[in-house]
PDB file of C-alpha atoms in Angstrom:
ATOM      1  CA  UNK Q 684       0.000   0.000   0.000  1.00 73.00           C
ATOM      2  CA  UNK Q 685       1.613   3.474  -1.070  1.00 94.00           C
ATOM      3  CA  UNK Q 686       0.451   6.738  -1.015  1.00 97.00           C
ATOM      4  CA  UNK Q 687       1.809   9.464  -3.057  1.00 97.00           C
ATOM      5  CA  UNK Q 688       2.048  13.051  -1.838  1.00 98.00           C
ATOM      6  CA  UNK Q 689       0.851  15.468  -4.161  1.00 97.00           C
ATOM      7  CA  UNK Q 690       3.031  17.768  -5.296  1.00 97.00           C
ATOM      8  CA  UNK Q 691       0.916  21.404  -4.342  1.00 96.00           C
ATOM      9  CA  UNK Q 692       2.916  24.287  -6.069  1.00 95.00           C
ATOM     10  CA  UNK Q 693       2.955  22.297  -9.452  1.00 96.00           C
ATOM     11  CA  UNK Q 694      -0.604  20.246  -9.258  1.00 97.00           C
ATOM     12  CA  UNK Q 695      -2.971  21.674 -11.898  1.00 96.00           C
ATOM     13  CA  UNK Q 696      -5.855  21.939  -9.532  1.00 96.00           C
ATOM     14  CA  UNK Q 697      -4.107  23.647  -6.475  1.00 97.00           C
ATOM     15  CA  UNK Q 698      -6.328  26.687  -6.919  1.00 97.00           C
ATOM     16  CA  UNK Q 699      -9.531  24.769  -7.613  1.00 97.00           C
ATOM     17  CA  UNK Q 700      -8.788  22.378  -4.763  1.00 97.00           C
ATOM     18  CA  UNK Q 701      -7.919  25.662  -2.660  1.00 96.00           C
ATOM     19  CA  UNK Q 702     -11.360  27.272  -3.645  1.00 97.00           C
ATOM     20  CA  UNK Q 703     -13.354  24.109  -2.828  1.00 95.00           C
ATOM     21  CA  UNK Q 704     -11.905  23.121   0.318  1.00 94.00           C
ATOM     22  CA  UNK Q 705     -11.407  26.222   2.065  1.00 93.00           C
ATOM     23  CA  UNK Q 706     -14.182  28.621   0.795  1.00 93.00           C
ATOM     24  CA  UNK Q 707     -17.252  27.071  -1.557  1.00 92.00           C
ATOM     25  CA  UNK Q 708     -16.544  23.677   0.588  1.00 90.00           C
ATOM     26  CA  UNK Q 709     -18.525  21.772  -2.079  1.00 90.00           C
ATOM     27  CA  UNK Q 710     -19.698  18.396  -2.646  1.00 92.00           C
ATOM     28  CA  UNK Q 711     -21.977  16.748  -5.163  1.00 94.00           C
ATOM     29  CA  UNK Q 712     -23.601  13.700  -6.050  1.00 95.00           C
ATOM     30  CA  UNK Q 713     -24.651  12.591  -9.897  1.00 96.00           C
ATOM     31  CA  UNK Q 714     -26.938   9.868 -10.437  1.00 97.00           C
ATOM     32  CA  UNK Q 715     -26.756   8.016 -14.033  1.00 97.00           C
ATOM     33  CA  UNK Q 716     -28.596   5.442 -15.376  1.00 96.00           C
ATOM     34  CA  UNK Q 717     -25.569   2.461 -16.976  1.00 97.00           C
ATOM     35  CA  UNK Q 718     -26.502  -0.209 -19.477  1.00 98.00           C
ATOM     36  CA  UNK Q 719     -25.640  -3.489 -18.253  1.00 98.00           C
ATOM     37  CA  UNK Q 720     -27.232  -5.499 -20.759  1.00 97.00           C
ATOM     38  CA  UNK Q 721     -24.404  -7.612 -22.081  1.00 97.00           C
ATOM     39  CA  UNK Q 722     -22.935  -7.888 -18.906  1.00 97.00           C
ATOM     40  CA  UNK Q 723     -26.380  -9.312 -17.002  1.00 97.00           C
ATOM     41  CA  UNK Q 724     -26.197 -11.952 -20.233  1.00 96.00           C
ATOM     42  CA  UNK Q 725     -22.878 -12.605 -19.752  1.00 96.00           C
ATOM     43  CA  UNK Q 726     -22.902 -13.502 -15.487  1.00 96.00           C
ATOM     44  CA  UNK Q 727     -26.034 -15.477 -16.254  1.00 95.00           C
ATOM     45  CA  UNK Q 728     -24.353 -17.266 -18.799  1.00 94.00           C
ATOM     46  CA  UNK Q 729     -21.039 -17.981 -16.612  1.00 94.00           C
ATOM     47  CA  UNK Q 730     -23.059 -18.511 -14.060  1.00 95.00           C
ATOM     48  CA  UNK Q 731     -21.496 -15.763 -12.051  1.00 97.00           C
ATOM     49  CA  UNK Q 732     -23.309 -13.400  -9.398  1.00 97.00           C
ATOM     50  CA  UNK Q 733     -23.871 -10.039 -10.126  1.00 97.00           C
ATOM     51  CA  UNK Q 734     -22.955  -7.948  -6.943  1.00 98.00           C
ATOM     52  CA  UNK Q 735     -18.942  -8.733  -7.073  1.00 98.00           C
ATOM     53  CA  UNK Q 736     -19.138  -8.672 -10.792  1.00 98.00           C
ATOM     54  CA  UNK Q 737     -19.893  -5.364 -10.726  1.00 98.00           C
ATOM     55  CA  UNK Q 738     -18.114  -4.342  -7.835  1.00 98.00           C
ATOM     56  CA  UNK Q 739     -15.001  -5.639  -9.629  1.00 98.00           C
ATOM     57  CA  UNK Q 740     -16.124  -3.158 -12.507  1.00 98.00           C
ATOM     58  CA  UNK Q 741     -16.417  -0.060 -10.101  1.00 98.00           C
ATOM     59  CA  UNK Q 742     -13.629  -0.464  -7.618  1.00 98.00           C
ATOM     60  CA  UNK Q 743     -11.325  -1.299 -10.980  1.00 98.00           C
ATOM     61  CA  UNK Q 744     -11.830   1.904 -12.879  1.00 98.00           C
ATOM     62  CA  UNK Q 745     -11.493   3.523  -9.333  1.00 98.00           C
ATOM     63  CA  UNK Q 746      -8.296   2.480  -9.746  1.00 98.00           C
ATOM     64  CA  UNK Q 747      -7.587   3.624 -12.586  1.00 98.00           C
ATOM     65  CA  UNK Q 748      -8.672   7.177 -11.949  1.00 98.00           C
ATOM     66  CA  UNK Q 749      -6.342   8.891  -8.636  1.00 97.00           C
ATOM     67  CA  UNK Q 750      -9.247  11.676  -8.376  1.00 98.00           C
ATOM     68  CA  UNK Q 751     -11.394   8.748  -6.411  1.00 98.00           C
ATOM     69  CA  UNK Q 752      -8.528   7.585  -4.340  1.00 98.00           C
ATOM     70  CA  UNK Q 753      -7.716  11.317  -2.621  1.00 98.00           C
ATOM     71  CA  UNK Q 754      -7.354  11.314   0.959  1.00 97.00           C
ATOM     72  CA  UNK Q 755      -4.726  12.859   3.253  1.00 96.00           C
ATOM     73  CA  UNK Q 756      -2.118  10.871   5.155  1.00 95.00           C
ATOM     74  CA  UNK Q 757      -0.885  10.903   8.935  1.00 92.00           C
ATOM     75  CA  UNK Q 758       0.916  14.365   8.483  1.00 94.00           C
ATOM     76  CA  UNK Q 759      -2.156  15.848   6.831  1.00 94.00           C
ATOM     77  CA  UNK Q 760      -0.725  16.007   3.395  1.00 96.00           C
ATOM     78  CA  UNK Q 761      -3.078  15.312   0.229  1.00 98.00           C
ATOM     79  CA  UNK Q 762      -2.326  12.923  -1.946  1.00 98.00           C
ATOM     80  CA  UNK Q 763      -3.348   9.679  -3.466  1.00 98.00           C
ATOM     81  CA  UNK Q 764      -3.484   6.106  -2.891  1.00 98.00           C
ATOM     82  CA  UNK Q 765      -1.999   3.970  -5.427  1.00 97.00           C
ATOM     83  CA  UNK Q 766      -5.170   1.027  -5.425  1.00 97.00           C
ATOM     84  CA  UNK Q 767      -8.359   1.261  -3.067  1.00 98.00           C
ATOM     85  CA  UNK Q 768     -10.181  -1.836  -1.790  1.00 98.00           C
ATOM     86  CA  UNK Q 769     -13.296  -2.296  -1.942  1.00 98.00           C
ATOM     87  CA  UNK Q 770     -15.619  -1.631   1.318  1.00 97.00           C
ATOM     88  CA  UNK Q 771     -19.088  -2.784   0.523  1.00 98.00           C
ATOM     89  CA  UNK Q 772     -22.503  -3.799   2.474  1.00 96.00           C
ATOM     90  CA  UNK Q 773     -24.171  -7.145   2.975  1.00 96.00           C
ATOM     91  CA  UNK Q 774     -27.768  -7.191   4.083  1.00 96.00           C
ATOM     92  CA  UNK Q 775     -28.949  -9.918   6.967  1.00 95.00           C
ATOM     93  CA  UNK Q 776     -32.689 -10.285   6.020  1.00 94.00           C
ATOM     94  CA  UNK Q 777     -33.646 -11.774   9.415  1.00 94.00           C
ATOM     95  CA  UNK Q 778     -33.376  -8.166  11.027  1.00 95.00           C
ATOM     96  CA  UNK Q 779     -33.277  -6.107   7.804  1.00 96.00           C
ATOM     97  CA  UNK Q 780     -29.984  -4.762   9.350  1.00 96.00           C
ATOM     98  CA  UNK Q 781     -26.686  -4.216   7.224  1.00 96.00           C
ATOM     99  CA  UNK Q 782     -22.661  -4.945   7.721  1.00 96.00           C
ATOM    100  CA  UNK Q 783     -20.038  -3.175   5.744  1.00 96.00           C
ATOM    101  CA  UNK Q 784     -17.236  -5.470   5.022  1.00 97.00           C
ATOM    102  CA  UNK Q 785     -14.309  -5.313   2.641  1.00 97.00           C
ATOM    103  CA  UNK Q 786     -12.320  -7.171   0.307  1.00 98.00           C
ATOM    104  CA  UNK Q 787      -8.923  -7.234  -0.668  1.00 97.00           C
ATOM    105  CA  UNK Q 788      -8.863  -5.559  -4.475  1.00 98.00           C
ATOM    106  CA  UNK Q 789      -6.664  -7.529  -7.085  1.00 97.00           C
ATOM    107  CA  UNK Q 790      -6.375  -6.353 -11.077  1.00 96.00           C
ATOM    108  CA  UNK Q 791      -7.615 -10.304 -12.278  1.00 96.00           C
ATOM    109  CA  UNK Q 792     -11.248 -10.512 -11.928  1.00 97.00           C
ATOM    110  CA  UNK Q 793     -11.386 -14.729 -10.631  1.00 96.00           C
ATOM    111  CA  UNK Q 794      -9.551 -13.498  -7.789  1.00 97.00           C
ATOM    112  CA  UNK Q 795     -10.801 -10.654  -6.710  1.00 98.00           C
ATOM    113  CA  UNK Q 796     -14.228 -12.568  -7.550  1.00 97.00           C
ATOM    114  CA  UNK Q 797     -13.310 -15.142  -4.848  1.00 97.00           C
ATOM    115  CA  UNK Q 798     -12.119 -12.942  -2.373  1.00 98.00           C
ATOM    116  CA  UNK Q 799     -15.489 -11.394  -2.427  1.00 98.00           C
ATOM    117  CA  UNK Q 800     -17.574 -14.436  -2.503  1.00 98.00           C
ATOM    118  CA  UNK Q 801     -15.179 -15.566   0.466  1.00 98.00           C
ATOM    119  CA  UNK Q 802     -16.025 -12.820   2.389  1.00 98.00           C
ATOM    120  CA  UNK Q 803     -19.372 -12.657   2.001  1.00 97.00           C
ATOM    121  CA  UNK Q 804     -19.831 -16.422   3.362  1.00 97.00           C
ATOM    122  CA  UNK Q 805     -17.666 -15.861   5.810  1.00 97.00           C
ATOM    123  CA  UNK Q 806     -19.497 -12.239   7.397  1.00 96.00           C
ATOM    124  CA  UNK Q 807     -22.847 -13.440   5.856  1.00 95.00           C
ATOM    125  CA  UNK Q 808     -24.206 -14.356   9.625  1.00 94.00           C
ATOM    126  CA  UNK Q 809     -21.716 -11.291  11.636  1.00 96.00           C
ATOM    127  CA  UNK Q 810     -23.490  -8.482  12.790  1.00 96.00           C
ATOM    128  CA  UNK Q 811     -22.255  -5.154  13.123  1.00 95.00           C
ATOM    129  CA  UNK Q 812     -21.932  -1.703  11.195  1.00 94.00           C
ATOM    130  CA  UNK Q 813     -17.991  -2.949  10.697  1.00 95.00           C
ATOM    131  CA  UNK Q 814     -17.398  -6.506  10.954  1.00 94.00           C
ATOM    132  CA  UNK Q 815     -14.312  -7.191   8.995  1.00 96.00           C
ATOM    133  CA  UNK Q 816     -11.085  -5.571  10.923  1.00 93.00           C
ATOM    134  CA  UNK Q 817      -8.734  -3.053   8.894  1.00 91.00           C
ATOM    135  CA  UNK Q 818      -5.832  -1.579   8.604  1.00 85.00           C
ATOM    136  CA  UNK Q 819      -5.108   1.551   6.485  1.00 86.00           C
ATOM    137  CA  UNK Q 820      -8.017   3.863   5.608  1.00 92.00           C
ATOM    138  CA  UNK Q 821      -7.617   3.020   0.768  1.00 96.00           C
ATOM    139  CA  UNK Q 822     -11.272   1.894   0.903  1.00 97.00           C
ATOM    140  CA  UNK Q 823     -13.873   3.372  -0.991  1.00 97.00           C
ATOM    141  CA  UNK Q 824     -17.520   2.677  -0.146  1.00 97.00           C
ATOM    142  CA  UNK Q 825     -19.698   1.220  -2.099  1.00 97.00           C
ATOM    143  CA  UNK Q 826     -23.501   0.206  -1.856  1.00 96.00           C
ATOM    144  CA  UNK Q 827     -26.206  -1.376  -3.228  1.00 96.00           C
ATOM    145  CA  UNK Q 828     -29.977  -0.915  -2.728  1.00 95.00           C
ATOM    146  CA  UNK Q 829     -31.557  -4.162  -4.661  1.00 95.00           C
ATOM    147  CA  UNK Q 830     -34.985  -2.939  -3.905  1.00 96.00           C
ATOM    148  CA  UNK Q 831     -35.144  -0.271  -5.796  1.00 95.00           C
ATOM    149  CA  UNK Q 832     -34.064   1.743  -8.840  1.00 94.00           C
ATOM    150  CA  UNK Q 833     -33.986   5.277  -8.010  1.00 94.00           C
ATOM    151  CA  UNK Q 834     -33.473   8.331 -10.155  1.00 92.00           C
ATOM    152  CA  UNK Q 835     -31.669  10.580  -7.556  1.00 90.00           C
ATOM    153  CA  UNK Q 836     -30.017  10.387  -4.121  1.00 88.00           C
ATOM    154  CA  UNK Q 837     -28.374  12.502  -2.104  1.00 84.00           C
ATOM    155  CA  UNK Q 838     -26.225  12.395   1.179  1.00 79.00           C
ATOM    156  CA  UNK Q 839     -26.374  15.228   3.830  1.00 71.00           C
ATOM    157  CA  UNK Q 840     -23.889  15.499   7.060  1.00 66.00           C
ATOM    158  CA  UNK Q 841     -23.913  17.855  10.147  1.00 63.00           C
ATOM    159  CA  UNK Q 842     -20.161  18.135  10.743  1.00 68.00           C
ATOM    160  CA  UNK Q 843     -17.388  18.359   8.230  1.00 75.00           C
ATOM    161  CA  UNK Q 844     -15.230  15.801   7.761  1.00 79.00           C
ATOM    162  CA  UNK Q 845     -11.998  15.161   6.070  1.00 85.00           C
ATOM    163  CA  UNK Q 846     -12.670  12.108   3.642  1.00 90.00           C
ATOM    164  CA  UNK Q 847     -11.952  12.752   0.135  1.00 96.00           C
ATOM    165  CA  UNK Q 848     -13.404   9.580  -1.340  1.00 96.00           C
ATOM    166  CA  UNK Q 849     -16.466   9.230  -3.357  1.00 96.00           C
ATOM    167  CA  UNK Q 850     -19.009   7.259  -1.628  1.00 96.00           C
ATOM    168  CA  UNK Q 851     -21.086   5.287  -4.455  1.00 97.00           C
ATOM    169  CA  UNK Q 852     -24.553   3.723  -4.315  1.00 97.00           C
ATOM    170  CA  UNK Q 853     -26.221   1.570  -7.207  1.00 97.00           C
ATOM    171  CA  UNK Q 854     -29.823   0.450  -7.408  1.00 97.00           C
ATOM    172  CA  UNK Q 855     -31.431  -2.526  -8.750  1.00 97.00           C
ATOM    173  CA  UNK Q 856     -31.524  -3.356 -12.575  1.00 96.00           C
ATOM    174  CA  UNK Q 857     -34.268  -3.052 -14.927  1.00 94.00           C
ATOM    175  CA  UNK Q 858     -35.658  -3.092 -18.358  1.00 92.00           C
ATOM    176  CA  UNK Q 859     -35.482   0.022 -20.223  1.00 82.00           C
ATOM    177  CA  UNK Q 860     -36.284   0.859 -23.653  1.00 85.00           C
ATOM    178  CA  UNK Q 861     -35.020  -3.046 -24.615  1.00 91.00           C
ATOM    179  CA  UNK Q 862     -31.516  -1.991 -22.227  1.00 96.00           C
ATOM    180  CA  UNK Q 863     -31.185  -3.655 -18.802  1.00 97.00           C
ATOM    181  CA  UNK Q 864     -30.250  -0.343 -17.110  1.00 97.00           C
ATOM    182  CA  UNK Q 865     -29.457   0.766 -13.493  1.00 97.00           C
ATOM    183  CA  UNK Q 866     -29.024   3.477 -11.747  1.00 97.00           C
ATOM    184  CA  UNK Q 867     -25.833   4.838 -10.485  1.00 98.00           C
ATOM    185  CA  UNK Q 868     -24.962   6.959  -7.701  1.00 97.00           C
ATOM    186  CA  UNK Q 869     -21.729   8.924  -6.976  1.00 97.00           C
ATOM    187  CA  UNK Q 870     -20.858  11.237  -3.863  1.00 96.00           C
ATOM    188  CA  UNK Q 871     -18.309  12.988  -4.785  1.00 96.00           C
ATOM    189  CA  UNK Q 872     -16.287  15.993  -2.811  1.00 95.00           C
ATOM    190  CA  UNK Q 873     -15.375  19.060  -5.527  1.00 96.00           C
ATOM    191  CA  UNK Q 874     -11.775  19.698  -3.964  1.00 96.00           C
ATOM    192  CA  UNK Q 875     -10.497  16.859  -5.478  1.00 97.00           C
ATOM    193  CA  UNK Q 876     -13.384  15.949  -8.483  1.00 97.00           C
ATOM    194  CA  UNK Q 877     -14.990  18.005 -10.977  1.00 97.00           C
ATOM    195  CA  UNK Q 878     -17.686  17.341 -13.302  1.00 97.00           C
ATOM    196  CA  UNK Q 879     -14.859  16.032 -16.007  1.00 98.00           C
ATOM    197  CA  UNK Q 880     -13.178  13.462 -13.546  1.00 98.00           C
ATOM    198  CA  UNK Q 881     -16.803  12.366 -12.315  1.00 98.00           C
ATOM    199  CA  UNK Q 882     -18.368  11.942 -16.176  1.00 98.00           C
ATOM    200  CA  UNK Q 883     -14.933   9.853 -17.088  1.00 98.00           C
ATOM    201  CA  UNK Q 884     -15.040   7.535 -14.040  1.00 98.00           C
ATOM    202  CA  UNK Q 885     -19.186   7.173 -15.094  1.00 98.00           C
ATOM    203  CA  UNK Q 886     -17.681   6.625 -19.147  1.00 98.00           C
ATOM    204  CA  UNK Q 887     -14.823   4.539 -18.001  1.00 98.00           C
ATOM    205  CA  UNK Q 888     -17.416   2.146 -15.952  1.00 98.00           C
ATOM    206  CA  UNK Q 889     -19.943   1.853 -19.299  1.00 98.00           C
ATOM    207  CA  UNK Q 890     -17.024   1.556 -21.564  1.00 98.00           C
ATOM    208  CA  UNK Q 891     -15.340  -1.658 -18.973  1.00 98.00           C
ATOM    209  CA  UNK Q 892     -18.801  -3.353 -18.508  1.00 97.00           C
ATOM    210  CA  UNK Q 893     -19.297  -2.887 -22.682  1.00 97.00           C
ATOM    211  CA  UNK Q 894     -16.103  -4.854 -23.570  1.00 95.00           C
ATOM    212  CA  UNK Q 895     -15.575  -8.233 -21.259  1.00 95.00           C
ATOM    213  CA  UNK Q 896     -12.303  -9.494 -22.212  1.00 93.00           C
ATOM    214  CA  UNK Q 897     -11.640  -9.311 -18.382  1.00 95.00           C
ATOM    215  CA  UNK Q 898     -14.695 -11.871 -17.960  1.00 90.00           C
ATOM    216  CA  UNK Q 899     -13.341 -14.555 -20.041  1.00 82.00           C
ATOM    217  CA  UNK Q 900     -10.231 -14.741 -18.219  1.00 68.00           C
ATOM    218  CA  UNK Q 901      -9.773 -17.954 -16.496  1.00 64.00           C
TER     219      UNK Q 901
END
């Protein structure tokens, strides 16, 4: 796990990240609906299950985009992690309560695939907000609400906080116009994100979930 500093007096943003995080102190959320089509075929097909499949297509194109993985490190200095795991919910439907576990991120989809299937076995029956101990603080949340598929949500707190990463929510999959579609939530804070970095992580997920070469790999 490494985190690189970002270099302040030559970083492109300095004055936008300035403006945001000591003045405007802005954060925003976009909600798009993503096409999933092929890749709902393609699980069902493989026999695969959705919810790590598509966590492996978010928290992968996280990775691949160092706006999402912005936080600060024990000396207060911003920078970036250089991968984020995954820190996701499970639901326990005999109390309709949730956990938040994590799994360890890896760049081959069987892997990380297992790890997540693993984990969710193992945690299925562990209550608890946090049931799977840590170490570090690379994990970006992630969320999904099967019940329902929204067109907007939004996230309000009472105190400010220091976390830079995106906190991201998807709903549950339906027919649309002859697309499986869903919709897809993203919290993001506007020091470290604008409306470019947020549309290309949105693009970058459609794009990955539109070409599987990374499904077929044994």
């Amino acid at each position: 796990m490494a985190f690189t500093v970002i270099d302040m007096e030559n970083w492109e943003r300095k004055e936008h990240y300035q403006y945001y995080i000591n003045l405007v102190k802005a954060k925003y959320t976009v909600t798009a609906e993503i096409d999933v089509t092929k890749l709902v075929s393609e699980i069902k097909h493989k026999n695969l299950k959705f919810y790590p499949t598509f966590l492996y297509a978010i928290i992968y194109n996280i990775n691949q985009n160092k706006e999402f993985r912005m936080a600060y490190n024990e000396a207060g200095e911003l920078g970036y992690w250089d991968i984020c795991h995954p820190s996701y919910t499970i639901f326990h439907n005999d109390d309709k309560t949730f956990s938040d576990i994590w799994s360890e991120y890896h760049c081959s989809f069987p892997i990380f695939y297992n790890n997540v299937i693993k984990d969710m076995k193992q945690y299925q029956n562990i209550k608890g907000i946090k049931t799977k101990p840590r170490t570090g603080q690379n994990y970006c949340p992630i969320s999904c609400v099967p019940w329902l598929s929204f067109t907007s949500i939004n996230y309000d707190t009472f105190t400010e906080n220091k976390m830079l990463l995106p906190i991201i929510v998807f709903g549950k999959y339906h027919k649309h116009h002859n697309k499986i579609t869903l919709p897809f939530s993203i919290f993001v804070n506007h020091a470290v994100a604008d409306g470019y970095h947020t549309c290309k992580l949105i693009q970058d997920i459609q794009y990955f979930i539109n070409h599987l070469d990374w499904l077929y790999i044994d």
